[in-house]
């Protein structure tokens, strides 16, 4: 059949199941609630202030740390640490592996929270409407975890927090979904372009201190692999097979390359997480294996240092 006929068919075939999105809004509410609780615990006015006055004093107990200490309008490092930020020493030597999960729900400041939540609403709701809450929930949580694992392999002397790993997992999954379902996409360029824009904006935020690009990268890789596993759509002609003459029917639900990508991604995901976790708990330092990688996460400027 000619391309024109296929395109016509395609429109008939692609009926989105149209799930209602509820888990992504729940994730947003949870992140905001945790941030408010973090600021309550932080209690800037109640502590000594070597860096200057609290910001937005009208908020009293909820006011922010001085900007020289935290440029993102948020709590102190000590507060984040207390509430479950990712910290290598505590994970490996303190046997607090739960920090690999709790850090996903904490944010370094209002700017950080807003950037993440707007992106999450923008990307997540559409994905959940297309694929349902189970698959998107799994990608969100596993990508956040994958981001934490990569992050703690590279960052030892500072803490890290944020839903960015989980968010980048959704972006990674969008990319692999585009690849594995490429033959049924009509507007390929637009889909790719909007994806790249969001990725670049978030990576720019990621070179700020306290925001962790290793989590972005780890989350992106985990989500990218999970997209091949969870988000493949039936190949063109599968839905319509009963209405087609026998000779033009497709025999399998997916194309061969979709199955190959599925298996490859599954192997890489399991191997990657296993190797990452083994290296982490054996105390391997990723920086010994890669000497320039630390620039991926924090670029020093006169306003802040990266070392601490």
PDB file of C-alpha atoms in Angstrom:
ATOM      1  CA  UNK A   1       0.000   0.000   0.000  1.00  0.00           C
ATOM      2  CA  UNK A   2       1.094   3.584  -0.641  1.00  0.00           C
ATOM      3  CA  UNK A   3       2.118   5.953   2.110  1.00  0.00           C
ATOM      4  CA  UNK A   4      -1.044   7.989   1.669  1.00  0.00           C
ATOM      5  CA  UNK A   5      -3.306   5.047   2.310  1.00  0.00           C
ATOM      6  CA  UNK A   6      -1.323   4.053   5.378  1.00  0.00           C
ATOM      7  CA  UNK A   7      -1.519   7.537   6.803  1.00  0.00           C
ATOM      8  CA  UNK A   8      -5.288   7.442   6.404  1.00  0.00           C
ATOM      9  CA  UNK A   9      -5.513   4.060   8.056  1.00  0.00           C
ATOM     10  CA  UNK A  10      -3.275   5.223  10.819  1.00  0.00           C
ATOM     11  CA  UNK A  11      -5.659   7.950  11.902  1.00  0.00           C
ATOM     12  CA  UNK A  12      -8.466   5.385  12.163  1.00  0.00           C
ATOM     13  CA  UNK A  13      -6.301   2.992  14.062  1.00  0.00           C
ATOM     14  CA  UNK A  14      -4.778   5.246  16.630  1.00  0.00           C
ATOM     15  CA  UNK A  15      -7.603   5.584  19.076  1.00  0.00           C
ATOM     16  CA  UNK A  16      -6.037   6.638  22.364  1.00  0.00           C
ATOM     17  CA  UNK A  17      -7.502   4.674  25.228  1.00  0.00           C
ATOM     18  CA  UNK A  18      -7.871   8.059  26.938  1.00  0.00           C
ATOM     19  CA  UNK A  19      -7.150   7.131  30.548  1.00  0.00           C
ATOM     20  CA  UNK A  20      -7.888   9.801  33.109  1.00  0.00           C
ATOM     21  CA  UNK A  21      -4.669  11.075  34.632  1.00  0.00           C
ATOM     22  CA  UNK A  22      -4.641  10.829  38.430  1.00  0.00           C
ATOM     23  CA  UNK A  23      -1.285   9.417  39.513  1.00  0.00           C
ATOM     24  CA  UNK A  24       0.722  12.311  38.036  1.00  0.00           C
ATOM     25  CA  UNK A  25      -1.406  14.941  39.849  1.00  0.00           C
ATOM     26  CA  UNK A  26      -0.962  12.832  43.003  1.00  0.00           C
ATOM     27  CA  UNK A  27       2.822  12.886  42.542  1.00  0.00           C
ATOM     28  CA  UNK A  28       2.671  16.692  42.202  1.00  0.00           C
ATOM     29  CA  UNK A  29       0.549  17.078  45.351  1.00  0.00           C
ATOM     30  CA  UNK A  30       2.889  14.760  47.269  1.00  0.00           C
ATOM     31  CA  UNK A  31       6.000  16.711  46.198  1.00  0.00           C
ATOM     32  CA  UNK A  32       4.457  20.065  47.131  1.00  0.00           C
ATOM     33  CA  UNK A  33       3.228  18.726  50.499  1.00  0.00           C
ATOM     34  CA  UNK A  34       6.666  17.322  51.297  1.00  0.00           C
ATOM     35  CA  UNK A  35       8.256  20.673  50.409  1.00  0.00           C
ATOM     36  CA  UNK A  36       5.905  22.573  52.730  1.00  0.00           C
ATOM     37  CA  UNK A  37       6.682  20.065  55.492  1.00  0.00           C
ATOM     38  CA  UNK A  38      10.413  20.500  54.773  1.00  0.00           C
ATOM     39  CA  UNK A  39      10.152  24.272  55.215  1.00  0.00           C
ATOM     40  CA  UNK A  40       8.194  23.768  58.457  1.00  0.00           C
ATOM     41  CA  UNK A  41      10.953  21.527  59.835  1.00  0.00           C
ATOM     42  CA  UNK A  42      13.617  23.898  58.490  1.00  0.00           C
ATOM     43  CA  UNK A  43      12.399  26.871  60.579  1.00  0.00           C
ATOM     44  CA  UNK A  44      14.961  29.417  59.340  1.00  0.00           C
ATOM     45  CA  UNK A  45      14.246  32.094  62.007  1.00  0.00           C
ATOM     46  CA  UNK A  46      14.881  29.553  64.763  1.00  0.00           C
ATOM     47  CA  UNK A  47      18.529  28.984  63.819  1.00  0.00           C
ATOM     48  CA  UNK A  48      21.812  30.900  63.811  1.00  0.00           C
ATOM     49  CA  UNK A  49      22.422  32.674  60.480  1.00  0.00           C
ATOM     50  CA  UNK A  50      26.071  33.041  59.418  1.00  0.00           C
ATOM     51  CA  UNK A  51      24.906  33.777  55.836  1.00  0.00           C
ATOM     52  CA  UNK A  52      22.562  36.727  56.509  1.00  0.00           C
ATOM     53  CA  UNK A  53      18.804  37.201  56.982  1.00  0.00           C
ATOM     54  CA  UNK A  54      16.113  34.662  56.143  1.00  0.00           C
ATOM     55  CA  UNK A  55      14.420  35.372  52.797  1.00  0.00           C
ATOM     56  CA  UNK A  56      10.676  36.250  52.734  1.00  0.00           C
ATOM     57  CA  UNK A  57      10.482  36.809  56.485  1.00  0.00           C
ATOM     58  CA  UNK A  58       6.702  37.256  56.290  1.00  0.00           C
ATOM     59  CA  UNK A  59       6.477  33.497  55.945  1.00  0.00           C
ATOM     60  CA  UNK A  60       7.874  33.300  59.487  1.00  0.00           C
ATOM     61  CA  UNK A  61       8.637  29.671  60.204  1.00  0.00           C
ATOM     62  CA  UNK A  62       8.361  28.818  56.490  1.00  0.00           C
ATOM     63  CA  UNK A  63      10.840  31.501  55.311  1.00  0.00           C
ATOM     64  CA  UNK A  64      13.816  30.527  53.136  1.00  0.00           C
ATOM     65  CA  UNK A  65      17.509  30.267  53.941  1.00  0.00           C
ATOM     66  CA  UNK A  66      19.717  33.226  52.847  1.00  0.00           C
ATOM     67  CA  UNK A  67      20.405  33.092  49.098  1.00  0.00           C
ATOM     68  CA  UNK A  68      24.163  32.881  49.611  1.00  0.00           C
ATOM     69  CA  UNK A  69      23.519  29.588  51.360  1.00  0.00           C
ATOM     70  CA  UNK A  70      20.829  28.292  48.995  1.00  0.00           C
ATOM     71  CA  UNK A  71      20.193  30.211  45.736  1.00  0.00           C
ATOM     72  CA  UNK A  72      17.045  28.198  44.994  1.00  0.00           C
ATOM     73  CA  UNK A  73      14.820  29.657  47.802  1.00  0.00           C
ATOM     74  CA  UNK A  74      14.653  26.672  50.098  1.00  0.00           C
ATOM     75  CA  UNK A  75      15.822  24.891  53.240  1.00  0.00           C
ATOM     76  CA  UNK A  76      19.319  24.311  54.593  1.00  0.00           C
ATOM     77  CA  UNK A  77      21.384  21.269  53.644  1.00  0.00           C
ATOM     78  CA  UNK A  78      21.090  20.084  57.242  1.00  0.00           C
ATOM     79  CA  UNK A  79      17.286  19.960  57.004  1.00  0.00           C
ATOM     80  CA  UNK A  80      17.363  18.021  53.732  1.00  0.00           C
ATOM     81  CA  UNK A  81      19.872  15.615  55.247  1.00  0.00           C
ATOM     82  CA  UNK A  82      17.665  15.050  58.264  1.00  0.00           C
ATOM     83  CA  UNK A  83      14.612  14.351  56.096  1.00  0.00           C
ATOM     84  CA  UNK A  84      16.203  11.755  53.798  1.00  0.00           C
ATOM     85  CA  UNK A  85      18.401  13.436  51.201  1.00  0.00           C
ATOM     86  CA  UNK A  86      20.742  11.160  49.293  1.00  0.00           C
ATOM     87  CA  UNK A  87      24.088  11.026  51.020  1.00  0.00           C
ATOM     88  CA  UNK A  88      26.678   8.454  50.042  1.00  0.00           C
ATOM     89  CA  UNK A  89      28.196   7.902  53.456  1.00  0.00           C
ATOM     90  CA  UNK A  90      24.837   7.299  55.123  1.00  0.00           C
ATOM     91  CA  UNK A  91      23.665   4.961  52.341  1.00  0.00           C
ATOM     92  CA  UNK A  92      26.800   2.814  52.199  1.00  0.00           C
ATOM     93  CA  UNK A  93      28.275   2.963  55.696  1.00  0.00           C
ATOM     94  CA  UNK A  94      25.153   3.926  57.628  1.00  0.00           C
ATOM     95  CA  UNK A  95      23.029   1.209  55.975  1.00  0.00           C
ATOM     96  CA  UNK A  96      20.355   3.756  55.062  1.00  0.00           C
ATOM     97  CA  UNK A  97      19.497   2.417  51.613  1.00  0.00           C
ATOM     98  CA  UNK A  98      16.017   3.965  51.939  1.00  0.00           C
ATOM     99  CA  UNK A  99      17.600   7.318  51.091  1.00  0.00           C
ATOM    100  CA  UNK A 100      17.802   6.114  47.469  1.00  0.00           C
ATOM    101  CA  UNK A 101      13.999   6.423  47.453  1.00  0.00           C
ATOM    102  CA  UNK A 102      13.222   9.238  49.931  1.00  0.00           C
ATOM    103  CA  UNK A 103      15.441  11.767  48.144  1.00  0.00           C
ATOM    104  CA  UNK A 104      13.128  11.608  45.105  1.00  0.00           C
ATOM    105  CA  UNK A 105      10.396  13.382  47.100  1.00  0.00           C
ATOM    106  CA  UNK A 106      12.545  16.219  48.484  1.00  0.00           C
ATOM    107  CA  UNK A 107      13.421  19.491  46.745  1.00  0.00           C
ATOM    108  CA  UNK A 108      16.227  21.989  47.274  1.00  0.00           C
ATOM    109  CA  UNK A 109      14.023  25.056  46.852  1.00  0.00           C
ATOM    110  CA  UNK A 110      10.984  26.697  45.301  1.00  0.00           C
ATOM    111  CA  UNK A 111      12.750  27.194  41.965  1.00  0.00           C
ATOM    112  CA  UNK A 112      13.751  23.538  41.880  1.00  0.00           C
ATOM    113  CA  UNK A 113      10.242  22.403  42.891  1.00  0.00           C
ATOM    114  CA  UNK A 114       8.495  24.632  40.323  1.00  0.00           C
ATOM    115  CA  UNK A 115      10.788  23.614  37.464  1.00  0.00           C
ATOM    116  CA  UNK A 116      10.178  19.944  38.248  1.00  0.00           C
ATOM    117  CA  UNK A 117       6.442  20.129  38.883  1.00  0.00           C
ATOM    118  CA  UNK A 118       5.672  22.198  35.775  1.00  0.00           C
ATOM    119  CA  UNK A 119       7.672  19.752  33.677  1.00  0.00           C
ATOM    120  CA  UNK A 120       5.964  16.817  35.389  1.00  0.00           C
ATOM    121  CA  UNK A 121       2.482  18.189  34.669  1.00  0.00           C
ATOM    122  CA  UNK A 122       3.482  19.076  31.119  1.00  0.00           C
ATOM    123  CA  UNK A 123       4.926  15.648  30.258  1.00  0.00           C
ATOM    124  CA  UNK A 124       3.384  13.256  32.755  1.00  0.00           C
ATOM    125  CA  UNK A 125      -0.306  13.945  32.289  1.00  0.00           C
ATOM    126  CA  UNK A 126      -0.183  13.350  28.557  1.00  0.00           C
ATOM    127  CA  UNK A 127       1.829  10.165  28.988  1.00  0.00           C
ATOM    128  CA  UNK A 128      -0.543   8.841  31.632  1.00  0.00           C
ATOM    129  CA  UNK A 129      -3.567   9.572  29.435  1.00  0.00           C
ATOM    130  CA  UNK A 130      -1.951   7.497  26.696  1.00  0.00           C
ATOM    131  CA  UNK A 131      -0.519   4.608  28.699  1.00  0.00           C
ATOM    132  CA  UNK A 132      -2.336   4.475  32.027  1.00  0.00           C
ATOM    133  CA  UNK A 133      -1.180   4.918  35.616  1.00  0.00           C
ATOM    134  CA  UNK A 134       0.510   1.532  36.158  1.00  0.00           C
ATOM    135  CA  UNK A 135       3.117   1.924  33.439  1.00  0.00           C
ATOM    136  CA  UNK A 136       3.771   5.609  34.068  1.00  0.00           C
ATOM    137  CA  UNK A 137       3.929   5.063  37.840  1.00  0.00           C
ATOM    138  CA  UNK A 138       6.492   2.277  37.377  1.00  0.00           C
ATOM    139  CA  UNK A 139       8.624   4.411  35.044  1.00  0.00           C
ATOM    140  CA  UNK A 140       8.488   7.389  37.419  1.00  0.00           C
ATOM    141  CA  UNK A 141       9.521   5.415  40.509  1.00  0.00           C
ATOM    142  CA  UNK A 142      12.118   3.149  38.897  1.00  0.00           C
ATOM    143  CA  UNK A 143      13.736   6.056  37.059  1.00  0.00           C
ATOM    144  CA  UNK A 144      13.937   8.032  40.280  1.00  0.00           C
ATOM    145  CA  UNK A 145      15.636   5.047  41.886  1.00  0.00           C
ATOM    146  CA  UNK A 146      18.013   4.608  38.926  1.00  0.00           C
ATOM    147  CA  UNK A 147      18.918   8.288  39.156  1.00  0.00           C
ATOM    148  CA  UNK A 148      19.708   7.906  42.852  1.00  0.00           C
ATOM    149  CA  UNK A 149      21.972   4.921  42.208  1.00  0.00           C
ATOM    150  CA  UNK A 150      24.018   6.708  39.530  1.00  0.00           C
ATOM    151  CA  UNK A 151      24.131   9.851  41.621  1.00  0.00           C
ATOM    152  CA  UNK A 152      25.502   8.135  44.710  1.00  0.00           C
ATOM    153  CA  UNK A 153      28.181   6.418  42.625  1.00  0.00           C
ATOM    154  CA  UNK A 154      29.590   9.852  41.713  1.00  0.00           C
ATOM    155  CA  UNK A 155      28.662  12.275  44.469  1.00  0.00           C
ATOM    156  CA  UNK A 156      30.169  11.625  47.875  1.00  0.00           C
ATOM    157  CA  UNK A 157      30.790  14.908  49.584  1.00  0.00           C
ATOM    158  CA  UNK A 158      27.439  16.588  49.059  1.00  0.00           C
ATOM    159  CA  UNK A 159      23.797  15.654  49.348  1.00  0.00           C
ATOM    160  CA  UNK A 160      21.313  15.421  46.541  1.00  0.00           C
ATOM    161  CA  UNK A 161      17.534  15.669  46.261  1.00  0.00           C
ATOM    162  CA  UNK A 162      14.811  16.044  43.670  1.00  0.00           C
ATOM    163  CA  UNK A 163      12.224  14.404  41.456  1.00  0.00           C
ATOM    164  CA  UNK A 164      14.403  15.245  38.465  1.00  0.00           C
ATOM    165  CA  UNK A 165      15.600  11.668  38.010  1.00  0.00           C
ATOM    166  CA  UNK A 166      12.015  10.434  37.876  1.00  0.00           C
ATOM    167  CA  UNK A 167      11.083  13.277  35.554  1.00  0.00           C
ATOM    168  CA  UNK A 168      13.964  12.582  33.220  1.00  0.00           C
ATOM    169  CA  UNK A 169      12.857   8.955  33.240  1.00  0.00           C
ATOM    170  CA  UNK A 170       9.561  10.072  31.719  1.00  0.00           C
ATOM    171  CA  UNK A 171      11.488  12.067  29.098  1.00  0.00           C
ATOM    172  CA  UNK A 172      13.671   9.051  28.341  1.00  0.00           C
ATOM    173  CA  UNK A 173      10.568   6.890  28.009  1.00  0.00           C
ATOM    174  CA  UNK A 174       9.032   9.415  25.603  1.00  0.00           C
ATOM    175  CA  UNK A 175      12.126   9.141  23.441  1.00  0.00           C
ATOM    176  CA  UNK A 176      12.213   5.344  23.382  1.00  0.00           C
ATOM    177  CA  UNK A 177       8.453   5.252  22.821  1.00  0.00           C
ATOM    178  CA  UNK A 178       8.992   7.478  19.779  1.00  0.00           C
ATOM    179  CA  UNK A 179      11.709   5.110  18.520  1.00  0.00           C
ATOM    180  CA  UNK A 180       9.951   1.801  19.130  1.00  0.00           C
ATOM    181  CA  UNK A 181       6.634   3.054  17.687  1.00  0.00           C
ATOM    182  CA  UNK A 182       8.315   5.106  14.946  1.00  0.00           C
ATOM    183  CA  UNK A 183       6.411   3.524  12.059  1.00  0.00           C
ATOM    184  CA  UNK A 184       3.026   4.658  13.395  1.00  0.00           C
ATOM    185  CA  UNK A 185       3.982   8.283  14.113  1.00  0.00           C
ATOM    186  CA  UNK A 186       2.792  10.864  11.614  1.00  0.00           C
ATOM    187  CA  UNK A 187       4.251  14.026  13.137  1.00  0.00           C
ATOM    188  CA  UNK A 188       7.754  12.857  14.007  1.00  0.00           C
ATOM    189  CA  UNK A 189       9.642  16.164  13.892  1.00  0.00           C
ATOM    190  CA  UNK A 190       7.314  18.026  16.258  1.00  0.00           C
ATOM    191  CA  UNK A 191       7.445  15.208  18.798  1.00  0.00           C
ATOM    192  CA  UNK A 192      11.260  15.151  18.769  1.00  0.00           C
ATOM    193  CA  UNK A 193      11.606  18.926  18.932  1.00  0.00           C
ATOM    194  CA  UNK A 194       9.384  19.455  21.977  1.00  0.00           C
ATOM    195  CA  UNK A 195      11.218  16.645  23.770  1.00  0.00           C
ATOM    196  CA  UNK A 196      14.650  18.165  23.171  1.00  0.00           C
ATOM    197  CA  UNK A 197      13.536  21.594  24.399  1.00  0.00           C
ATOM    198  CA  UNK A 198      12.354  20.236  27.760  1.00  0.00           C
ATOM    199  CA  UNK A 199      15.509  18.158  28.201  1.00  0.00           C
ATOM    200  CA  UNK A 200      17.750  21.181  27.567  1.00  0.00           C
ATOM    201  CA  UNK A 201      15.852  23.459  29.970  1.00  0.00           C
ATOM    202  CA  UNK A 202      16.158  20.891  32.731  1.00  0.00           C
ATOM    203  CA  UNK A 203      19.824  20.168  32.101  1.00  0.00           C
ATOM    204  CA  UNK A 204      20.493  23.914  32.373  1.00  0.00           C
ATOM    205  CA  UNK A 205      18.885  23.931  35.832  1.00  0.00           C
ATOM    206  CA  UNK A 206      21.021  20.903  36.642  1.00  0.00           C
ATOM    207  CA  UNK A 207      24.341  22.735  36.723  1.00  0.00           C
ATOM    208  CA  UNK A 208      23.129  24.727  39.748  1.00  0.00           C
ATOM    209  CA  UNK A 209      24.430  23.471  43.094  1.00  0.00           C
ATOM    210  CA  UNK A 210      22.276  21.037  45.125  1.00  0.00           C
ATOM    211  CA  UNK A 211      20.681  19.929  41.852  1.00  0.00           C
ATOM    212  CA  UNK A 212      22.077  16.734  40.628  1.00  0.00           C
ATOM    213  CA  UNK A 213      22.674  16.042  36.949  1.00  0.00           C
ATOM    214  CA  UNK A 214      23.835  12.493  37.669  1.00  0.00           C
ATOM    215  CA  UNK A 215      20.313  11.788  38.873  1.00  0.00           C
ATOM    216  CA  UNK A 216      19.026  13.349  35.642  1.00  0.00           C
ATOM    217  CA  UNK A 217      21.257  11.133  33.532  1.00  0.00           C
ATOM    218  CA  UNK A 218      20.620   7.947  35.531  1.00  0.00           C
ATOM    219  CA  UNK A 219      16.882   8.580  35.486  1.00  0.00           C
ATOM    220  CA  UNK A 220      16.928   9.325  31.777  1.00  0.00           C
ATOM    221  CA  UNK A 221      18.748   6.054  30.999  1.00  0.00           C
ATOM    222  CA  UNK A 222      16.420   3.976  33.194  1.00  0.00           C
ATOM    223  CA  UNK A 223      13.334   5.569  31.667  1.00  0.00           C
ATOM    224  CA  UNK A 224      14.742   5.239  28.152  1.00  0.00           C
ATOM    225  CA  UNK A 225      15.128   1.475  28.649  1.00  0.00           C
ATOM    226  CA  UNK A 226      11.754   1.149  30.395  1.00  0.00           C
ATOM    227  CA  UNK A 227      10.027   2.855  27.454  1.00  0.00           C
ATOM    228  CA  UNK A 228      11.116   0.036  25.121  1.00  0.00           C
ATOM    229  CA  UNK A 229       9.800  -2.477  27.661  1.00  0.00           C
ATOM    230  CA  UNK A 230       6.505  -0.907  28.723  1.00  0.00           C
ATOM    231  CA  UNK A 231       5.366   1.533  26.039  1.00  0.00           C
ATOM    232  CA  UNK A 232       5.428  -0.410  22.797  1.00  0.00           C
ATOM    233  CA  UNK A 233       2.234  -0.095  20.758  1.00  0.00           C
ATOM    234  CA  UNK A 234       0.792  -2.759  18.429  1.00  0.00           C
ATOM    235  CA  UNK A 235       2.220  -2.468  14.929  1.00  0.00           C
ATOM    236  CA  UNK A 236       0.323  -0.793  12.116  1.00  0.00           C
ATOM    237  CA  UNK A 237      -2.438  -3.090  10.882  1.00  0.00           C
ATOM    238  CA  UNK A 238      -2.870  -5.138  14.061  1.00  0.00           C
ATOM    239  CA  UNK A 239      -6.024  -3.390  15.292  1.00  0.00           C
ATOM    240  CA  UNK A 240      -7.533  -3.448  11.823  1.00  0.00           C
ATOM    241  CA  UNK A 241      -6.543  -7.029  10.994  1.00  0.00           C
ATOM    242  CA  UNK A 242     -10.125  -8.374  11.073  1.00  0.00           C
ATOM    243  CA  UNK A 243     -11.209  -5.868   8.425  1.00  0.00           C
ATOM    244  CA  UNK A 244      -8.332  -6.622   6.057  1.00  0.00           C
ATOM    245  CA  UNK A 245      -8.100  -9.345   3.406  1.00  0.00           C
ATOM    246  CA  UNK A 246      -6.073 -12.397   4.622  1.00  0.00           C
ATOM    247  CA  UNK A 247      -3.053 -11.720   2.398  1.00  0.00           C
ATOM    248  CA  UNK A 248      -2.461  -8.250   3.892  1.00  0.00           C
ATOM    249  CA  UNK A 249      -3.008  -9.245   7.505  1.00  0.00           C
ATOM    250  CA  UNK A 250      -0.139  -8.944   9.967  1.00  0.00           C
ATOM    251  CA  UNK A 251       0.529 -12.112  11.921  1.00  0.00           C
ATOM    252  CA  UNK A 252       2.120 -10.685  15.059  1.00  0.00           C
ATOM    253  CA  UNK A 253       1.066  -7.886  17.361  1.00  0.00           C
ATOM    254  CA  UNK A 254       4.464  -6.159  17.208  1.00  0.00           C
ATOM    255  CA  UNK A 255       7.194  -5.769  14.631  1.00  0.00           C
ATOM    256  CA  UNK A 256      10.332  -7.906  14.976  1.00  0.00           C
ATOM    257  CA  UNK A 257      12.474  -4.870  15.825  1.00  0.00           C
ATOM    258  CA  UNK A 258      10.092  -4.012  18.692  1.00  0.00           C
ATOM    259  CA  UNK A 259      10.679  -7.455  20.207  1.00  0.00           C
ATOM    260  CA  UNK A 260      14.449  -7.144  19.758  1.00  0.00           C
ATOM    261  CA  UNK A 261      14.481  -3.712  21.450  1.00  0.00           C
ATOM    262  CA  UNK A 262      12.303  -5.106  24.265  1.00  0.00           C
ATOM    263  CA  UNK A 263      14.709  -7.936  25.049  1.00  0.00           C
ATOM    264  CA  UNK A 264      17.824  -5.746  24.722  1.00  0.00           C
ATOM    265  CA  UNK A 265      16.381  -3.050  26.981  1.00  0.00           C
ATOM    266  CA  UNK A 266      15.305  -5.612  29.585  1.00  0.00           C
ATOM    267  CA  UNK A 267      18.799  -7.127  29.755  1.00  0.00           C
ATOM    268  CA  UNK A 268      20.494  -3.711  29.932  1.00  0.00           C
ATOM    269  CA  UNK A 269      18.118  -2.413  32.605  1.00  0.00           C
ATOM    270  CA  UNK A 270      18.530  -5.411  34.914  1.00  0.00           C
ATOM    271  CA  UNK A 271      22.294  -5.550  34.354  1.00  0.00           C
ATOM    272  CA  UNK A 272      22.672  -1.797  34.809  1.00  0.00           C
ATOM    273  CA  UNK A 273      20.771  -1.635  38.083  1.00  0.00           C
ATOM    274  CA  UNK A 274      22.468  -4.775  39.412  1.00  0.00           C
ATOM    275  CA  UNK A 275      25.989  -3.581  38.543  1.00  0.00           C
ATOM    276  CA  UNK A 276      25.213  -0.100  39.874  1.00  0.00           C
ATOM    277  CA  UNK A 277      23.947  -1.399  43.208  1.00  0.00           C
ATOM    278  CA  UNK A 278      26.822  -3.857  43.652  1.00  0.00           C
ATOM    279  CA  UNK A 279      29.398  -1.148  42.886  1.00  0.00           C
ATOM    280  CA  UNK A 280      27.611   1.282  45.204  1.00  0.00           C
ATOM    281  CA  UNK A 281      27.493  -0.994  48.239  1.00  0.00           C
ATOM    282  CA  UNK A 282      31.060  -2.161  47.628  1.00  0.00           C
ATOM    283  CA  UNK A 283      32.081   1.469  47.980  1.00  0.00           C
ATOM    284  CA  UNK A 284      33.339   2.019  44.424  1.00  0.00           C
ATOM    285  CA  UNK A 285      33.801   5.689  43.536  1.00  0.00           C
ATOM    286  CA  UNK A 286      32.618   6.461  40.006  1.00  0.00           C
ATOM    287  CA  UNK A 287      34.986   9.431  39.774  1.00  0.00           C
ATOM    288  CA  UNK A 288      37.973   7.073  39.873  1.00  0.00           C
ATOM    289  CA  UNK A 289      36.643   5.546  36.622  1.00  0.00           C
ATOM    290  CA  UNK A 290      35.752   8.881  35.004  1.00  0.00           C
ATOM    291  CA  UNK A 291      37.789  11.997  35.708  1.00  0.00           C
ATOM    292  CA  UNK A 292      35.700  14.650  33.945  1.00  0.00           C
ATOM    293  CA  UNK A 293      32.263  13.353  34.927  1.00  0.00           C
ATOM    294  CA  UNK A 294      31.922  15.667  37.934  1.00  0.00           C
ATOM    295  CA  UNK A 295      31.483  18.678  35.626  1.00  0.00           C
ATOM    296  CA  UNK A 296      28.227  17.112  34.459  1.00  0.00           C
ATOM    297  CA  UNK A 297      26.621  17.999  37.751  1.00  0.00           C
ATOM    298  CA  UNK A 298      27.984  21.278  39.065  1.00  0.00           C
ATOM    299  CA  UNK A 299      29.823  24.062  37.311  1.00  0.00           C
ATOM    300  CA  UNK A 300      31.551  26.296  39.891  1.00  0.00           C
ATOM    301  CA  UNK A 301      30.904  30.069  39.771  1.00  0.00           C
ATOM    302  CA  UNK A 302      31.741  33.006  42.028  1.00  0.00           C
ATOM    303  CA  UNK A 303      28.287  32.689  43.666  1.00  0.00           C
ATOM    304  CA  UNK A 304      28.664  29.114  44.926  1.00  0.00           C
ATOM    305  CA  UNK A 305      31.210  26.346  45.309  1.00  0.00           C
ATOM    306  CA  UNK A 306      30.770  22.766  44.211  1.00  0.00           C
ATOM    307  CA  UNK A 307      33.052  21.045  46.675  1.00  0.00           C
ATOM    308  CA  UNK A 308      30.701  21.116  49.622  1.00  0.00           C
TER     309      UNK A 308
END
